[in-house]
Coordinates of C-alpha atoms in Angstrom, one line a residue:
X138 CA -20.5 -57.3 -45.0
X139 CA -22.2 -55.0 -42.2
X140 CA -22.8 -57.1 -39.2
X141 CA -26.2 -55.1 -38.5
X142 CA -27.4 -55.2 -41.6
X143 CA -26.1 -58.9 -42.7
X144 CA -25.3 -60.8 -39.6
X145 CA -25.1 -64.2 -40.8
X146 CA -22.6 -63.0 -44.1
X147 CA -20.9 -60.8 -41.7
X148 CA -20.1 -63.8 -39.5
X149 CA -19.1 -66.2 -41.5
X150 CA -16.8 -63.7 -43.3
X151 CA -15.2 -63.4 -39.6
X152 CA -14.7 -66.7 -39.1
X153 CA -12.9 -66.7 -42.6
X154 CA -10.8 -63.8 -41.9
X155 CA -9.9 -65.3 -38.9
X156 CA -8.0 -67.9 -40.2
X157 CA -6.3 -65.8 -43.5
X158 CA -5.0 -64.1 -40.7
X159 CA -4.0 -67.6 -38.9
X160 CA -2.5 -68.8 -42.2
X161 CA -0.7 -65.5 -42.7
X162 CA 0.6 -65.4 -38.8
X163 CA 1.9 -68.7 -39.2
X164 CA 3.9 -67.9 -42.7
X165 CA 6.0 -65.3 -40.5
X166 CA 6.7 -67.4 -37.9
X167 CA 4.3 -65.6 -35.0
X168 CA 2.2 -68.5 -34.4
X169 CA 2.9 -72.3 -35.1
X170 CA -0.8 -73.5 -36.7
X171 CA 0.2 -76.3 -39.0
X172 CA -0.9 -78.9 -35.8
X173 CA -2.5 -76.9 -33.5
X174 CA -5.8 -74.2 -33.6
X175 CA -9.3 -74.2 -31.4
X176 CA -12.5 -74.2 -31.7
X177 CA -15.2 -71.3 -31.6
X178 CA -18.6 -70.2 -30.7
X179 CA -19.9 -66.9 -31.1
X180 CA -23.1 -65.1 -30.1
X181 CA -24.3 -61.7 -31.6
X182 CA -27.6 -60.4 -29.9
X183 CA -29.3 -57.7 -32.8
X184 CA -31.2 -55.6 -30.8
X185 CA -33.3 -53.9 -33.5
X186 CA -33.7 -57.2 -35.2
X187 CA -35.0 -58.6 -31.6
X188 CA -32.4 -61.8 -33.0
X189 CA -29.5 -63.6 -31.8
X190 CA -27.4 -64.8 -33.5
X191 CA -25.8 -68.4 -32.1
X192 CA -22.3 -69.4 -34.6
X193 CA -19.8 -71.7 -34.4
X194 CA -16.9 -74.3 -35.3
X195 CA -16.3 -77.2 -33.1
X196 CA -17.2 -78.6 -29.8
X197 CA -17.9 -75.6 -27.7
X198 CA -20.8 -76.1 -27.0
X199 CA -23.6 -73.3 -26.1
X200 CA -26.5 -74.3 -24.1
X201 CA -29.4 -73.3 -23.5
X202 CA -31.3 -72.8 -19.6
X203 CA -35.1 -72.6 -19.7
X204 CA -36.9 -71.8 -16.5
X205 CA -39.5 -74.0 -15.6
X206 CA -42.2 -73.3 -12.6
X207 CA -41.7 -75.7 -9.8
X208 CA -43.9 -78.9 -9.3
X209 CA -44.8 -78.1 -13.8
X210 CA -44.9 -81.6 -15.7
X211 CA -41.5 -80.3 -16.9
X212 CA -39.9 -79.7 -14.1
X213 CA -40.7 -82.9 -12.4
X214 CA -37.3 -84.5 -13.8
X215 CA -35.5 -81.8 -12.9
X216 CA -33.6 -80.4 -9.5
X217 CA -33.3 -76.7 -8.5
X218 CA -30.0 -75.7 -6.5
X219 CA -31.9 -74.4 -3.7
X220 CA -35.4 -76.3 -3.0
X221 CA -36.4 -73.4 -1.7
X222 CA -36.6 -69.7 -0.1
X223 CA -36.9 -68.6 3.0
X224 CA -40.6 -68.7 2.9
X225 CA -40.5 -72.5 1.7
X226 CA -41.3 -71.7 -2.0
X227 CA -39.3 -71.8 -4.5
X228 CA -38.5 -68.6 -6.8
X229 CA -35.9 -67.3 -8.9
X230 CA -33.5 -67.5 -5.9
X231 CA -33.7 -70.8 -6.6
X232 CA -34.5 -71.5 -10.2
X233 CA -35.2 -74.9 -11.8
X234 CA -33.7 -74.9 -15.0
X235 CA -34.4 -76.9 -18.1
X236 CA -31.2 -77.2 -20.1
X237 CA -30.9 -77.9 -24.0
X238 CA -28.0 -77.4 -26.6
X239 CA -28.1 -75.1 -29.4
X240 CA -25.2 -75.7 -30.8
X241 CA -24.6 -79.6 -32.7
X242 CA -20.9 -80.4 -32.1
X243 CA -18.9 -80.6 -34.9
X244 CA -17.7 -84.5 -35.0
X245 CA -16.3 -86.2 -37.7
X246 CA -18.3 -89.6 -37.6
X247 CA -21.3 -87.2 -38.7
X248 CA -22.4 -88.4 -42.1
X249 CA -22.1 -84.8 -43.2
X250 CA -18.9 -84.1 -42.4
X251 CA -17.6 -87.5 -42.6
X252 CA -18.3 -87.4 -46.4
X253 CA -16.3 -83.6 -46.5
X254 CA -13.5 -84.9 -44.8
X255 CA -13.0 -88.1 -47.3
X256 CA -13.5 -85.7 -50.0
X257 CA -10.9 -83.2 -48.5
X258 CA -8.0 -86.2 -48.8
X259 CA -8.7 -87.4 -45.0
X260 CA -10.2 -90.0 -43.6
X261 CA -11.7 -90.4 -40.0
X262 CA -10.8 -93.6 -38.0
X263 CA -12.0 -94.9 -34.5
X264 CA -9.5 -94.6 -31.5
X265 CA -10.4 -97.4 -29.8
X266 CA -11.2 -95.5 -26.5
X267 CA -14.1 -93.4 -27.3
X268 CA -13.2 -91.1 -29.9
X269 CA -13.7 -90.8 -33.8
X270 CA -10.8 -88.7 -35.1
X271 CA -9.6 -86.9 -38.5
X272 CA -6.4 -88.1 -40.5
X273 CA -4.5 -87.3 -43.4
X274 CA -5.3 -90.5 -45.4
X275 CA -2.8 -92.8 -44.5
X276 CA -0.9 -90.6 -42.2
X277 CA -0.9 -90.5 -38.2
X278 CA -2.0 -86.7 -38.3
X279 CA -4.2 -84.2 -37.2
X280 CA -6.2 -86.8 -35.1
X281 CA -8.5 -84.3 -34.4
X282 CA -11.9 -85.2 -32.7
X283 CA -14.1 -82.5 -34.2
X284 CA -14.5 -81.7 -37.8
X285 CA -14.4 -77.8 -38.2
X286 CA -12.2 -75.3 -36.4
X287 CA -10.0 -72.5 -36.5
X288 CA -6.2 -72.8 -37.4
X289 CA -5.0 -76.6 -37.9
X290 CA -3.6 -75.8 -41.4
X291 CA -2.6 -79.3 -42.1
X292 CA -6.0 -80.6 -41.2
X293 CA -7.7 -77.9 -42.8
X294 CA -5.3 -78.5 -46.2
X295 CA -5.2 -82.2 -46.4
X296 CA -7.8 -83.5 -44.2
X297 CA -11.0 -81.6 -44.8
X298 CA -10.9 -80.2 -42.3
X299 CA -13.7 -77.0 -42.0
X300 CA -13.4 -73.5 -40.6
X301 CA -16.8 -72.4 -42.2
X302 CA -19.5 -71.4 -39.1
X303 CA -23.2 -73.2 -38.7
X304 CA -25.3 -70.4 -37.8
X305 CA -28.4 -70.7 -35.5
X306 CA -30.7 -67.5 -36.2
X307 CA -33.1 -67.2 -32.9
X308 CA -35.6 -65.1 -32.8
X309 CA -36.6 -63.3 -29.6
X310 CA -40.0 -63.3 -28.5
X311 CA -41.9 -62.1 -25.0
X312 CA -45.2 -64.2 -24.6
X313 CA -46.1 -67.5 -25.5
X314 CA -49.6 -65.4 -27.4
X315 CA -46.4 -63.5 -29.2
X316 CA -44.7 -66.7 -29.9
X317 CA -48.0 -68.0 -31.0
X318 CA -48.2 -65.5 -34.0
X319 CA -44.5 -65.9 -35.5
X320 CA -45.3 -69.1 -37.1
X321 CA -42.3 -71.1 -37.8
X322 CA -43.3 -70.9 -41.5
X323 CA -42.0 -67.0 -40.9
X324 CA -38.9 -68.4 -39.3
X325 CA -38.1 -70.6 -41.8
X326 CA -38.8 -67.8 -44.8
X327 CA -36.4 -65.7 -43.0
X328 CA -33.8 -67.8 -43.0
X329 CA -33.8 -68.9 -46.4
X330 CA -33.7 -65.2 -46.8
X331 CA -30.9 -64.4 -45.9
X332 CA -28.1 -63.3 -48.2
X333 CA -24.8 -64.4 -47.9
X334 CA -23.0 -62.2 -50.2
X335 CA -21.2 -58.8 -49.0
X336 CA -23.0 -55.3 -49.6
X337 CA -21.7 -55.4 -53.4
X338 CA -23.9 -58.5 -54.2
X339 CA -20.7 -60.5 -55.0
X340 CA -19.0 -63.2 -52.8
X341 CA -15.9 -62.5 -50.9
X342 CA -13.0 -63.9 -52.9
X343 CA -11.0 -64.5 -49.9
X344 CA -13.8 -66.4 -48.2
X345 CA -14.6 -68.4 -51.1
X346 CA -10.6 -69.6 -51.7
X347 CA -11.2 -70.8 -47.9
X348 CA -14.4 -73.0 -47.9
X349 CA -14.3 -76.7 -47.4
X350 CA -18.1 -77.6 -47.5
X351 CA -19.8 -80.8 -46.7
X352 CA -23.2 -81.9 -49.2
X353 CA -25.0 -78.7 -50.1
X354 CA -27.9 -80.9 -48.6
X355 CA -27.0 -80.9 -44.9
X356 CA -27.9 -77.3 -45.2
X357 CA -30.8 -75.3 -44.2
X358 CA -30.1 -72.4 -46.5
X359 CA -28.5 -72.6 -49.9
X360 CA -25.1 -73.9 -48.9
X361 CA -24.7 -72.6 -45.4
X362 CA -24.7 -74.3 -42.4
X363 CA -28.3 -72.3 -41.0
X364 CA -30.9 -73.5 -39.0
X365 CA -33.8 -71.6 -36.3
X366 CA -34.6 -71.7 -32.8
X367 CA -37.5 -69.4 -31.3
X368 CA -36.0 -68.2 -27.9
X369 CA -38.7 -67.1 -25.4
X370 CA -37.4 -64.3 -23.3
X371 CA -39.9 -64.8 -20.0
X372 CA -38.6 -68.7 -20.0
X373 CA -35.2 -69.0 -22.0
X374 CA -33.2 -67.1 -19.0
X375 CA -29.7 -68.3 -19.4
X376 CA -26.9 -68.8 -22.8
X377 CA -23.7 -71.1 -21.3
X378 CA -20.8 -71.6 -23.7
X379 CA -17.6 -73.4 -22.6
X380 CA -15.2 -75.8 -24.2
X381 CA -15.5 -79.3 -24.3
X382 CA -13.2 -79.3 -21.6
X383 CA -16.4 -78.8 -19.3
X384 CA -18.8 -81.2 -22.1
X385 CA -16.4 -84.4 -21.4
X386 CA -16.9 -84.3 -17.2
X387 CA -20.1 -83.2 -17.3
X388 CA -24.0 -82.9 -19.0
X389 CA -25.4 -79.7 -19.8
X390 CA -28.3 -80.5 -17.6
X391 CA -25.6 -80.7 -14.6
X392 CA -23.6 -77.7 -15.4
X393 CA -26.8 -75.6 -15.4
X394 CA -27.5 -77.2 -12.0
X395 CA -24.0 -76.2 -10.8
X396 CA -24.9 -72.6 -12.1
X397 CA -28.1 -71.8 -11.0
X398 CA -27.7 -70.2 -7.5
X399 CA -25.6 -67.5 -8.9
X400 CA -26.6 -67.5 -12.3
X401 CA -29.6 -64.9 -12.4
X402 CA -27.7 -62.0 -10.5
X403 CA -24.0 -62.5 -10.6
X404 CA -22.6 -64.4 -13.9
X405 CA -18.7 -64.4 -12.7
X406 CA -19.8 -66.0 -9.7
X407 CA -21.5 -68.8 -12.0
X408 CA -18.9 -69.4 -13.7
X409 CA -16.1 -69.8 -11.2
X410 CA -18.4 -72.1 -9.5
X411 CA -19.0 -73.8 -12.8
X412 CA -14.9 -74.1 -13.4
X413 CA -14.2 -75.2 -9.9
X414 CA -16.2 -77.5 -10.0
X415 CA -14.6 -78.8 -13.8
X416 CA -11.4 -78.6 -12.2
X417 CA -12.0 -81.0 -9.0
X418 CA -14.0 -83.7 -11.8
X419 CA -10.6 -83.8 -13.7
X420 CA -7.8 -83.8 -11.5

């Protein structure tokens, strides 16, 4: 499928060629995927569609940083890096930042997935320290502690394990009076609209040998994993993806904090901050 033309087919096509070509690097011996594989999030920004597109398998999580105008009722909860510039107000400089996720982790105790993973020969059992994980039925492996990913063949063969994508489709809007007039009813149309078979009108074969899909009811668009999220671009200001590596030391509302000062003007700098500070929580 075209990616410009069919993002959302074109994507989850990706994620399924992604792991034919796991599965066929592990057969000659280049990679050893039977117990081990990752996670994924992905984020295509259409231009001429004025959509991004937000996909993934997993726990990496992508978040979402909302400016908010200092001393607003939202904002009130909320702490900017800096209080303040030079001039004792506070601006961009020092932005106070609203954070929300976009992306729902992919965890096996999730009715959902729970019910694929049983279905799949698996069964997901309680560690006793936190953690839901994914078994072969009676067996002592994966004992994974998400429910879709990338490689794991085992897992993915005997388990239920999932490497299909849920897709958020965000529209990109300027003005609250231009978010006002794309009614989510429009939203919601589009995304039921979207088609999820190549350019021929016929499903990929290869995908379709690969899909291990929970109840066609958990989702939003025939049987994908779809859903919406109006993005407004004078507000929504920042996108932060990382592995659950950051998720399980910190909250997203505290990484954006961590991020802010450098965020708006150098995004490296943000980030090295942001790991450095990941690195001191776990060691």
């Amino acid at each position: 499928s075209c990616l410009m033309s069919n993002p959302c087919s074109a994507i989850e096509t990706a994620f399924h060629k992604v792991q034919e070509l796991i599965i066929e690097a592990d057969s000659e011996g280049k990679v050893h995927a039977q117990r081990s594989g990752t996670t994924a999030t992905v984020v295509f920004h259409h231009m001429r569609e004025r959509n991004m597109y937000i996909a993934h398998v997993g726990d990496s999580r992508c978040v979402l940083a909302k400016h908010q105008v200092p001393g607003s009722a939202v904002s009130d909860g909320l702490e900017a890096d800096d209080s303040a510039d030079a001039s004792g107000s506070a601006s961009l400089a020092s932005p106070v930042f609203e954070a929300s996720a976009l992306t729902e982790d992919h965890k096996p105790q999730v009715l959902e997935e729970k019910a694929r993973i049983e279905a799949g020969g698996g069964q997901v059992r309680f560690d006793g320290v936190g953690q839901h994980r994914v078994y072969v039925h009676g067996q002592r492996y994966p004992g994974l502690n998400m429910s879709r990913c990338l490689g794991d063949l085992k897992g993915w063969k005997f388990a239920g394990l999932s490497c299909e994508p849920s897709i958020c489709v965000c529209p990109l809007v300027q003005s609250p009076v231009e978010a006002s007039a794309f009614h989510s009813s429009e939203a919601e149309a589009a995304v039921k609209s979207i088609n999820f078979s190549d350019d021929s009108g016929e499903a990929s074969k290869n995908s379709e040998s690969l899909r291990h899909r929970p109840p066609a009811s958990s989702y939003s668009s025939g049987s994908q994993s779809v859903g919406s999220r109006m993005l407004h671009l004078d507000a929504d200001r920042l996108l932060l993806i990382c592995t659950d590596g950051v998720w399980e030391v910190m909250n997203p509302q505290e990484a954006i904090k961590i991020c802010a000062r450098e965020a708006l003007t150098d995004a490296q700098a943000a980030t090295s901050r942001l790991t450095s500070n990941v690195w001191d929580r776990w060691v």
